[in-house]
Short mmCIF file of N, CA and C in Angstrom, two decimals:
data_model
loop_
_atom_site.label_atom_id
_atom_site.label_comp_id
_atom_site.label_asym_id
_atom_site.label_seq_id
_atom_site.Cartn_x
_atom_site.Cartn_y
_atom_site.Cartn_z
N MET O 1 -11.75 10.43 -0.10
CA MET O 1 -10.71 11.23 0.53
C MET O 1 -9.95 11.97 -0.56
N GLU O 2 -9.78 13.23 -0.37
CA GLU O 2 -9.02 14.03 -1.32
C GLU O 2 -7.53 13.81 -1.10
N TYR O 3 -6.76 13.99 -2.15
CA TYR O 3 -5.31 13.78 -2.05
C TYR O 3 -4.67 14.75 -1.06
N SER O 4 -5.21 15.94 -0.94
CA SER O 4 -4.64 16.92 -0.01
C SER O 4 -4.85 16.52 1.44
N GLU O 5 -5.73 15.54 1.69
CA GLU O 5 -5.98 15.09 3.05
C GLU O 5 -4.98 14.05 3.52
N ILE O 6 -4.13 13.57 2.63
CA ILE O 6 -3.11 12.61 3.03
C ILE O 6 -2.17 13.28 4.01
N HIS O 7 -1.69 12.51 4.94
CA HIS O 7 -0.76 13.01 5.96
C HIS O 7 0.30 13.92 5.34
N ARG O 8 0.47 15.08 5.91
CA ARG O 8 1.50 16.02 5.44
C ARG O 8 2.77 15.79 6.23
N ASP O 9 3.80 15.39 5.57
CA ASP O 9 5.09 15.12 6.19
C ASP O 9 5.86 16.43 6.26
N GLU O 10 5.70 17.16 7.35
CA GLU O 10 6.26 18.50 7.47
C GLU O 10 7.78 18.52 7.35
N GLY O 11 8.44 17.55 7.96
CA GLY O 11 9.90 17.56 7.95
C GLY O 11 10.50 16.87 6.75
N GLY O 12 9.84 15.90 6.19
CA GLY O 12 10.38 15.11 5.10
C GLY O 12 9.63 15.35 3.82
N SER O 13 10.23 16.07 2.94
CA SER O 13 9.53 16.46 1.72
C SER O 13 9.37 15.32 0.72
N ARG O 14 10.06 14.20 0.95
CA ARG O 14 9.95 13.10 -0.03
C ARG O 14 8.54 12.52 -0.08
N ILE O 15 7.89 12.39 1.05
CA ILE O 15 6.51 11.88 1.04
C ILE O 15 5.58 12.91 0.42
N ARG O 16 5.79 14.16 0.72
CA ARG O 16 5.00 15.21 0.08
C ARG O 16 5.19 15.17 -1.43
N ARG O 17 6.42 14.93 -1.88
CA ARG O 17 6.67 14.85 -3.32
C ARG O 17 5.93 13.68 -3.95
N ILE O 18 5.85 12.56 -3.24
CA ILE O 18 5.06 11.43 -3.75
C ILE O 18 3.60 11.86 -3.88
N GLN O 19 3.06 12.45 -2.83
CA GLN O 19 1.66 12.89 -2.84
C GLN O 19 1.36 13.85 -3.97
N GLU O 20 2.32 14.67 -4.31
CA GLU O 20 2.13 15.67 -5.35
C GLU O 20 2.58 15.21 -6.73
N HIS O 21 3.17 14.04 -6.81
CA HIS O 21 3.69 13.55 -8.09
C HIS O 21 2.53 13.35 -9.07
N PRO O 22 2.64 13.85 -10.28
CA PRO O 22 1.53 13.73 -11.25
C PRO O 22 1.11 12.29 -11.51
N ARG O 23 2.04 11.38 -11.58
CA ARG O 23 1.70 9.97 -11.84
C ARG O 23 0.95 9.36 -10.66
N PHE O 24 1.38 9.68 -9.43
CA PHE O 24 0.68 9.20 -8.23
C PHE O 24 -0.76 9.71 -8.24
N ARG O 25 -0.92 11.00 -8.47
CA ARG O 25 -2.26 11.60 -8.49
C ARG O 25 -3.13 10.99 -9.59
N GLU O 26 -2.54 10.82 -10.75
CA GLU O 26 -3.28 10.26 -11.89
C GLU O 26 -3.76 8.84 -11.57
N LEU O 27 -2.87 8.02 -11.04
CA LEU O 27 -3.23 6.63 -10.77
C LEU O 27 -4.20 6.51 -9.60
N CYS O 28 -4.05 7.35 -8.58
CA CYS O 28 -5.01 7.35 -7.47
C CYS O 28 -6.40 7.72 -7.97
N ALA O 29 -6.48 8.74 -8.79
CA ALA O 29 -7.77 9.17 -9.33
C ALA O 29 -8.39 8.08 -10.20
N ALA O 30 -7.57 7.44 -11.03
CA ALA O 30 -8.07 6.36 -11.90
C ALA O 30 -8.58 5.18 -11.08
N LEU O 31 -7.85 4.83 -10.02
CA LEU O 31 -8.29 3.73 -9.15
C LEU O 31 -9.59 4.07 -8.45
N CYS O 32 -9.68 5.27 -7.92
CA CYS O 32 -10.91 5.69 -7.23
C CYS O 32 -12.11 5.62 -8.17
N GLU O 33 -11.91 6.08 -9.38
CA GLU O 33 -12.99 6.05 -10.36
C GLU O 33 -13.35 4.62 -10.75
N ALA O 34 -12.35 3.81 -11.01
CA ALA O 34 -12.59 2.42 -11.45
C ALA O 34 -13.22 1.57 -10.36
N GLU O 35 -12.94 1.89 -9.10
CA GLU O 35 -13.42 1.06 -8.00
C GLU O 35 -14.56 1.70 -7.22
N ALA O 36 -15.12 2.76 -7.73
CA ALA O 36 -16.17 3.50 -7.01
C ALA O 36 -17.36 2.61 -6.65
N GLU O 37 -17.70 1.69 -7.51
CA GLU O 37 -18.84 0.81 -7.27
C GLU O 37 -18.43 -0.58 -6.77
N ARG O 38 -17.15 -0.78 -6.54
CA ARG O 38 -16.65 -2.08 -6.08
C ARG O 38 -17.21 -2.37 -4.68
N PRO O 39 -17.85 -3.53 -4.50
CA PRO O 39 -18.44 -3.81 -3.19
C PRO O 39 -17.40 -4.25 -2.15
N PHE O 40 -16.25 -4.68 -2.62
CA PHE O 40 -15.21 -5.18 -1.72
C PHE O 40 -14.24 -4.06 -1.36
N CYS O 41 -13.19 -4.41 -0.66
CA CYS O 41 -12.18 -3.44 -0.25
C CYS O 41 -11.71 -2.63 -1.47
N ARG O 42 -11.68 -1.34 -1.28
CA ARG O 42 -11.24 -0.45 -2.36
C ARG O 42 -9.79 -0.05 -2.14
N HIS O 43 -9.14 0.28 -3.22
CA HIS O 43 -7.72 0.65 -3.20
C HIS O 43 -7.61 2.16 -3.39
N THR O 44 -7.88 2.85 -2.30
CA THR O 44 -7.90 4.31 -2.30
C THR O 44 -6.78 4.82 -1.40
N THR O 45 -6.66 6.13 -1.33
CA THR O 45 -5.65 6.71 -0.46
C THR O 45 -5.93 6.36 1.00
N ALA O 46 -7.19 6.14 1.35
CA ALA O 46 -7.51 5.72 2.73
C ALA O 46 -6.87 4.36 3.01
N HIS O 47 -6.96 3.43 2.06
CA HIS O 47 -6.31 2.12 2.23
C HIS O 47 -4.80 2.29 2.32
N PHE O 48 -4.24 3.11 1.45
CA PHE O 48 -2.78 3.31 1.47
C PHE O 48 -2.33 3.84 2.82
N LEU O 49 -3.08 4.77 3.39
CA LEU O 49 -2.73 5.33 4.70
C LEU O 49 -2.92 4.31 5.82
N ASP O 50 -3.97 3.52 5.74
CA ASP O 50 -4.16 2.46 6.75
C ASP O 50 -2.97 1.52 6.74
N VAL O 51 -2.54 1.14 5.55
CA VAL O 51 -1.39 0.24 5.42
C VAL O 51 -0.14 0.91 5.98
N ALA O 52 0.08 2.18 5.64
CA ALA O 52 1.27 2.89 6.12
C ALA O 52 1.29 2.94 7.64
N ARG O 53 0.19 3.28 8.23
CA ARG O 53 0.14 3.42 9.69
C ARG O 53 0.34 2.08 10.38
N LEU O 54 -0.31 1.03 9.88
CA LEU O 54 -0.10 -0.29 10.48
C LEU O 54 1.34 -0.74 10.32
N MET O 55 1.87 -0.55 9.14
CA MET O 55 3.25 -0.95 8.88
C MET O 55 4.21 -0.23 9.82
N TYR O 56 3.98 1.05 10.02
CA TYR O 56 4.83 1.83 10.92
C TYR O 56 4.69 1.33 12.36
N ILE O 57 3.48 1.04 12.79
CA ILE O 57 3.26 0.51 14.14
C ILE O 57 3.98 -0.83 14.31
N TYR O 58 3.84 -1.72 13.32
CA TYR O 58 4.51 -3.03 13.41
C TYR O 58 6.02 -2.85 13.54
N CYS O 59 6.56 -1.94 12.76
CA CYS O 59 8.01 -1.69 12.82
C CYS O 59 8.41 -1.15 14.18
N LEU O 60 7.64 -0.23 14.73
CA LEU O 60 7.93 0.32 16.05
C LEU O 60 7.86 -0.77 17.12
N GLU O 61 6.82 -1.58 17.05
CA GLU O 61 6.65 -2.65 18.05
C GLU O 61 7.81 -3.65 18.01
N ASP O 62 8.32 -3.90 16.82
CA ASP O 62 9.42 -4.87 16.67
C ASP O 62 10.79 -4.23 16.84
N GLY O 63 10.84 -2.92 16.98
CA GLY O 63 12.12 -2.24 17.08
C GLY O 63 12.91 -2.29 15.78
N ALA O 64 12.19 -2.38 14.67
CA ALA O 64 12.85 -2.45 13.36
C ALA O 64 13.48 -1.11 13.01
N ASP O 65 14.64 -1.17 12.45
CA ASP O 65 15.38 0.04 12.07
C ASP O 65 15.06 0.38 10.62
N LEU O 66 13.83 0.85 10.39
CA LEU O 66 13.40 1.22 9.05
C LEU O 66 12.97 2.68 9.07
N GLU O 67 13.33 3.40 8.04
CA GLU O 67 13.01 4.82 7.96
C GLU O 67 11.51 5.02 7.73
N LYS O 68 10.93 5.95 8.47
CA LYS O 68 9.50 6.21 8.38
C LYS O 68 9.08 6.59 6.96
N ASP O 69 9.86 7.43 6.29
CA ASP O 69 9.44 7.84 4.95
C ASP O 69 9.55 6.71 3.94
N VAL O 70 10.43 5.76 4.15
CA VAL O 70 10.51 4.60 3.25
C VAL O 70 9.33 3.67 3.51
N ILE O 71 8.93 3.54 4.76
CA ILE O 71 7.74 2.75 5.12
C ILE O 71 6.51 3.37 4.46
N TYR O 72 6.35 4.67 4.63
CA TYR O 72 5.19 5.35 4.04
C TYR O 72 5.23 5.30 2.51
N ALA O 73 6.40 5.42 1.93
CA ALA O 73 6.52 5.35 0.47
C ALA O 73 6.04 4.00 -0.04
N ALA O 74 6.47 2.92 0.59
CA ALA O 74 6.05 1.58 0.16
C ALA O 74 4.54 1.42 0.27
N ALA O 75 3.99 1.88 1.38
CA ALA O 75 2.55 1.74 1.59
C ALA O 75 1.73 2.59 0.62
N LEU O 76 2.18 3.81 0.38
CA LEU O 76 1.44 4.68 -0.54
C LEU O 76 1.46 4.18 -1.97
N LEU O 77 2.51 3.46 -2.33
CA LEU O 77 2.69 3.05 -3.73
C LEU O 77 2.34 1.58 -4.00
N HIS O 78 2.10 0.78 -2.98
CA HIS O 78 2.03 -0.67 -3.17
C HIS O 78 0.93 -1.16 -4.10
N ASP O 79 -0.17 -0.46 -4.21
CA ASP O 79 -1.28 -0.91 -5.07
C ASP O 79 -1.48 -0.05 -6.32
N LEU O 80 -0.54 0.81 -6.63
CA LEU O 80 -0.73 1.69 -7.79
C LEU O 80 -0.78 0.93 -9.11
N GLY O 81 -0.30 -0.29 -9.15
CA GLY O 81 -0.34 -1.08 -10.38
C GLY O 81 -1.69 -1.73 -10.64
N ARG O 82 -2.64 -1.54 -9.75
CA ARG O 82 -3.95 -2.20 -9.92
C ARG O 82 -4.68 -1.74 -11.18
N ARG O 83 -4.56 -0.48 -11.53
CA ARG O 83 -5.26 -0.01 -12.73
C ARG O 83 -4.69 -0.68 -13.97
N GLU O 84 -3.36 -0.82 -14.02
CA GLU O 84 -2.75 -1.52 -15.14
C GLU O 84 -3.21 -2.97 -15.18
N GLN O 85 -3.34 -3.60 -14.03
CA GLN O 85 -3.84 -4.97 -13.98
C GLN O 85 -5.26 -5.05 -14.52
N GLN O 86 -6.10 -4.10 -14.14
CA GLN O 86 -7.47 -4.07 -14.61
C GLN O 86 -7.54 -3.90 -16.13
N LEU O 87 -6.63 -3.11 -16.69
CA LEU O 87 -6.67 -2.81 -18.12
C LEU O 87 -5.95 -3.84 -18.98
N SER O 88 -4.83 -4.39 -18.49
CA SER O 88 -4.02 -5.26 -19.35
C SER O 88 -3.76 -6.64 -18.78
N GLY O 89 -4.10 -6.86 -17.53
CA GLY O 89 -3.86 -8.16 -16.92
C GLY O 89 -2.48 -8.31 -16.30
N THR O 90 -1.63 -7.31 -16.39
CA THR O 90 -0.32 -7.35 -15.76
C THR O 90 -0.52 -7.47 -14.25
N PRO O 91 0.13 -8.43 -13.58
CA PRO O 91 -0.02 -8.52 -12.13
C PRO O 91 0.31 -7.18 -11.48
N HIS O 92 -0.55 -6.73 -10.57
CA HIS O 92 -0.40 -5.37 -10.06
C HIS O 92 0.86 -5.18 -9.23
N GLU O 93 1.39 -6.24 -8.65
CA GLU O 93 2.64 -6.09 -7.91
C GLU O 93 3.81 -5.81 -8.87
N GLU O 94 3.77 -6.39 -10.06
CA GLU O 94 4.83 -6.12 -11.05
C GLU O 94 4.71 -4.70 -11.60
N ALA O 95 3.49 -4.33 -11.98
CA ALA O 95 3.27 -2.97 -12.48
C ALA O 95 3.57 -1.96 -11.38
N GLY O 96 3.15 -2.25 -10.17
CA GLY O 96 3.36 -1.35 -9.05
C GLY O 96 4.83 -1.13 -8.73
N ALA O 97 5.62 -2.19 -8.77
CA ALA O 97 7.06 -2.05 -8.50
C ALA O 97 7.71 -1.17 -9.55
N ARG O 98 7.33 -1.34 -10.80
CA ARG O 98 7.89 -0.52 -11.88
C ARG O 98 7.49 0.95 -11.71
N ILE O 99 6.21 1.18 -11.46
CA ILE O 99 5.70 2.54 -11.28
C ILE O 99 6.36 3.19 -10.07
N ALA O 100 6.48 2.44 -8.98
CA ALA O 100 7.11 2.97 -7.77
C ALA O 100 8.54 3.40 -8.04
N GLY O 101 9.27 2.61 -8.82
CA GLY O 101 10.66 2.97 -9.14
C GLY O 101 10.75 4.32 -9.81
N ASP O 102 9.85 4.57 -10.76
CA ASP O 102 9.85 5.86 -11.47
C ASP O 102 9.50 7.01 -10.54
N ILE O 103 8.47 6.83 -9.73
CA ILE O 103 8.03 7.89 -8.83
C ILE O 103 9.10 8.16 -7.76
N LEU O 104 9.63 7.12 -7.16
CA LEU O 104 10.63 7.28 -6.10
C LEU O 104 11.89 7.96 -6.61
N ALA O 105 12.29 7.63 -7.82
CA ALA O 105 13.48 8.27 -8.39
C ALA O 105 13.25 9.77 -8.55
N ASP O 106 12.04 10.14 -8.93
CA ASP O 106 11.71 11.56 -9.08
C ASP O 106 11.61 12.28 -7.74
N CYS O 107 11.42 11.53 -6.66
CA CYS O 107 11.14 12.12 -5.35
C CYS O 107 12.33 12.08 -4.39
N GLY O 108 13.52 11.75 -4.90
CA GLY O 108 14.71 11.86 -4.09
C GLY O 108 15.10 10.63 -3.29
N PHE O 109 14.55 9.47 -3.60
CA PHE O 109 14.92 8.25 -2.89
C PHE O 109 16.17 7.66 -3.53
N SER O 110 17.01 7.03 -2.71
CA SER O 110 18.25 6.42 -3.20
C SER O 110 17.94 5.13 -3.96
N GLU O 111 18.90 4.66 -4.71
CA GLU O 111 18.74 3.39 -5.44
C GLU O 111 18.45 2.25 -4.47
N ALA O 112 19.15 2.22 -3.35
CA ALA O 112 18.93 1.15 -2.36
C ALA O 112 17.51 1.22 -1.79
N GLU O 113 17.03 2.42 -1.50
CA GLU O 113 15.66 2.58 -0.98
C GLU O 113 14.65 2.16 -2.04
N ILE O 114 14.89 2.53 -3.27
CA ILE O 114 13.97 2.17 -4.36
C ILE O 114 13.91 0.65 -4.51
N ARG O 115 15.06 0.00 -4.51
CA ARG O 115 15.07 -1.48 -4.64
C ARG O 115 14.34 -2.13 -3.46
N SER O 116 14.53 -1.60 -2.26
CA SER O 116 13.86 -2.15 -1.08
C SER O 116 12.34 -2.01 -1.20
N VAL O 117 11.88 -0.85 -1.61
CA VAL O 117 10.44 -0.62 -1.78
C VAL O 117 9.91 -1.52 -2.90
N GLN O 118 10.63 -1.64 -3.99
CA GLN O 118 10.17 -2.49 -5.09
C GLN O 118 10.08 -3.95 -4.66
N ARG O 119 11.05 -4.44 -3.90
CA ARG O 119 11.00 -5.83 -3.41
C ARG O 119 9.78 -6.02 -2.50
N ALA O 120 9.52 -5.03 -1.64
CA ALA O 120 8.36 -5.13 -0.76
C ALA O 120 7.06 -5.16 -1.56
N ILE O 121 6.96 -4.32 -2.57
CA ILE O 121 5.74 -4.29 -3.40
C ILE O 121 5.59 -5.62 -4.13
N LEU O 122 6.68 -6.15 -4.66
CA LEU O 122 6.61 -7.44 -5.35
C LEU O 122 6.18 -8.57 -4.42
N GLY O 123 6.46 -8.45 -3.13
CA GLY O 123 6.14 -9.50 -2.18
C GLY O 123 4.90 -9.26 -1.34
N HIS O 124 4.13 -8.21 -1.63
CA HIS O 124 3.03 -7.85 -0.73
C HIS O 124 1.76 -8.66 -0.90
N ARG O 125 1.65 -9.48 -1.93
CA ARG O 125 0.39 -10.19 -2.18
C ARG O 125 0.28 -11.52 -1.49
N ARG O 126 1.39 -12.21 -1.33
CA ARG O 126 1.38 -13.53 -0.69
C ARG O 126 2.51 -13.60 0.32
N GLU O 127 2.20 -14.17 1.46
CA GLU O 127 3.20 -14.25 2.53
C GLU O 127 4.47 -14.93 2.06
N ALA O 128 4.33 -15.98 1.25
CA ALA O 128 5.52 -16.71 0.77
C ALA O 128 6.37 -15.84 -0.15
N GLN O 129 5.75 -14.90 -0.86
CA GLN O 129 6.52 -14.02 -1.74
C GLN O 129 7.39 -13.06 -0.94
N ALA O 130 6.93 -12.69 0.24
CA ALA O 130 7.71 -11.79 1.08
C ALA O 130 8.98 -12.50 1.55
N GLY O 131 8.89 -13.80 1.75
CA GLY O 131 10.06 -14.59 2.11
C GLY O 131 10.78 -14.07 3.33
N ASP O 132 12.09 -13.99 3.24
CA ASP O 132 12.92 -13.54 4.35
C ASP O 132 13.09 -12.03 4.38
N ASP O 133 12.49 -11.31 3.45
CA ASP O 133 12.61 -9.86 3.39
C ASP O 133 11.69 -9.26 4.46
N ARG O 134 12.27 -8.78 5.53
CA ARG O 134 11.51 -8.26 6.66
C ARG O 134 10.61 -7.10 6.24
N PHE O 135 11.12 -6.21 5.40
CA PHE O 135 10.35 -5.06 4.93
C PHE O 135 9.13 -5.52 4.14
N ALA O 136 9.32 -6.48 3.24
CA ALA O 136 8.21 -7.03 2.46
C ALA O 136 7.19 -7.71 3.38
N ALA O 137 7.68 -8.39 4.41
CA ALA O 137 6.78 -9.06 5.36
C ALA O 137 5.93 -8.05 6.12
N TYR O 138 6.51 -6.91 6.48
CA TYR O 138 5.72 -5.86 7.15
C TYR O 138 4.65 -5.32 6.21
N LEU O 139 4.98 -5.11 4.95
CA LEU O 139 4.01 -4.60 3.99
C LEU O 139 2.90 -5.62 3.78
N TYR O 140 3.25 -6.89 3.63
CA TYR O 140 2.25 -7.95 3.48
C TYR O 140 1.30 -7.94 4.67
N ARG O 141 1.85 -7.95 5.87
CA ARG O 141 1.05 -8.02 7.09
C ARG O 141 0.13 -6.80 7.21
N ALA O 142 0.66 -5.62 6.95
CA ALA O 142 -0.13 -4.39 7.06
C ALA O 142 -1.23 -4.34 6.00
N ASP O 143 -0.91 -4.77 4.78
CA ASP O 143 -1.90 -4.77 3.71
C ASP O 143 -3.06 -5.68 4.07
N LYS O 144 -2.77 -6.87 4.53
CA LYS O 144 -3.84 -7.79 4.90
C LYS O 144 -4.55 -7.34 6.17
N GLY O 145 -3.80 -6.79 7.13
CA GLY O 145 -4.39 -6.35 8.39
C GLY O 145 -5.24 -5.11 8.28
N SER O 146 -5.12 -4.38 7.19
CA SER O 146 -5.86 -3.13 7.04
C SER O 146 -7.32 -3.35 6.67
N ARG O 147 -7.67 -4.56 6.32
CA ARG O 147 -9.04 -4.85 5.86
C ARG O 147 -9.98 -5.02 7.05
N ASN O 148 -11.09 -4.31 7.05
CA ASN O 148 -12.05 -4.38 8.14
C ASN O 148 -13.18 -5.34 7.75
N CYS O 149 -12.84 -6.60 7.67
CA CYS O 149 -13.79 -7.62 7.21
C CYS O 149 -15.01 -7.75 8.12
N ALA O 150 -14.82 -7.56 9.41
CA ALA O 150 -15.92 -7.71 10.36
C ALA O 150 -17.06 -6.74 10.07
N ALA O 151 -16.75 -5.58 9.53
CA ALA O 151 -17.78 -4.57 9.27
C ALA O 151 -18.13 -4.46 7.78
N CYS O 152 -17.64 -5.37 6.96
CA CYS O 152 -17.84 -5.28 5.52
C CYS O 152 -19.21 -5.81 5.11
N SER O 153 -19.93 -5.02 4.34
CA SER O 153 -21.26 -5.43 3.87
C SER O 153 -21.18 -6.50 2.78
N ALA O 154 -20.01 -6.68 2.17
CA ALA O 154 -19.84 -7.69 1.11
C ALA O 154 -19.07 -8.91 1.61
N ARG O 155 -18.98 -9.06 2.91
CA ARG O 155 -18.19 -10.15 3.50
C ARG O 155 -18.62 -11.52 2.99
N ALA O 156 -19.90 -11.77 2.88
CA ALA O 156 -20.39 -13.08 2.45
C ALA O 156 -19.99 -13.41 1.01
N GLU O 157 -19.84 -12.39 0.17
CA GLU O 157 -19.49 -12.60 -1.23
C GLU O 157 -17.98 -12.58 -1.47
N CYS O 158 -17.21 -12.23 -0.47
CA CYS O 158 -15.76 -12.10 -0.60
C CYS O 158 -15.11 -13.45 -0.86
N SER O 159 -14.12 -13.45 -1.74
CA SER O 159 -13.44 -14.71 -2.08
C SER O 159 -12.36 -15.09 -1.06
N TRP O 160 -12.07 -14.21 -0.13
CA TRP O 160 -11.08 -14.56 0.90
C TRP O 160 -11.66 -15.67 1.77
N PRO O 161 -10.86 -16.68 2.08
CA PRO O 161 -11.35 -17.70 3.02
C PRO O 161 -11.55 -17.09 4.41
N ASP O 162 -12.48 -17.63 5.16
CA ASP O 162 -12.80 -17.06 6.47
C ASP O 162 -11.59 -16.97 7.38
N GLU O 163 -10.67 -17.92 7.30
CA GLU O 163 -9.49 -17.88 8.18
C GLU O 163 -8.55 -16.73 7.86
N LYS O 164 -8.69 -16.10 6.68
CA LYS O 164 -7.87 -14.95 6.33
C LYS O 164 -8.57 -13.62 6.60
N LYS O 165 -9.87 -13.66 6.78
CA LYS O 165 -10.62 -12.43 7.00
C LYS O 165 -10.32 -11.88 8.40
N ASN O 166 -10.30 -10.57 8.48
CA ASN O 166 -10.06 -9.88 9.76
C ASN O 166 -11.40 -9.71 10.47
N LEU O 167 -11.78 -10.73 11.19
CA LEU O 167 -13.06 -10.71 11.87
C LEU O 167 -12.94 -10.26 13.32
N TRP O 168 -11.71 -10.19 13.80
CA TRP O 168 -11.45 -9.78 15.18
C TRP O 168 -10.37 -8.73 15.19
N MET O 169 -10.45 -7.80 16.12
CA MET O 169 -9.47 -6.75 16.23
C MET O 169 -8.13 -7.33 16.71
N GLU O 170 -7.09 -7.01 15.98
CA GLU O 170 -5.75 -7.42 16.37
C GLU O 170 -5.11 -6.27 17.14
N TYR O 171 -4.49 -6.59 18.26
CA TYR O 171 -3.79 -5.55 19.02
C TYR O 171 -2.64 -6.15 19.78
#
C-alpha cells in the first residue's frame, strides 16, 4: 500500500500532517522493506489502518468520548518503533512512544494528547500494561484484533498461543 492511499482526513489536517511527516514516511518505508519477506503479520500502513478503524469502532460502540484524530494518530504511530527494535533491541513500544511524541508535536497535537497517545503506545503490547487506561486498552484490543490468523499461511509457525489467535470473526 502506498502512503498516499492512507485515509485522507479532509477536515482534520493533523492526520494528513502525520501521513506526510518525513519521519513517519521514512519509518513506514523502512518497516515495509525490513518485513517484506516476513511470513507473519507485517507492520505496514495496512495494519496501522486496520488498527485505527477497529479502535474507532470500539470507541463508537462503547460511547467513548475520544477524538477521532487522536485515535487515528495512536493507531498510525503505535508500531513505528519496530525498526529501532530490530536494529538495536530497544522495545518497540518505548521507541514508538518517543517517536510519536516528536511527530505529534510537529503535527499540532497538544501536550495532553501527546501524553495520552504515548501512554497508549507504551501499553499496546500486553493487556496488563494497558491497565486502567481506557485509551491504551482500546489500542491493545484493536492491535490484537486486527490480525487475521484464520487466513494466515504461517499460522502453524506463529508463536502466539492458539487461545490468542483470531480464528473466528469477532462482531
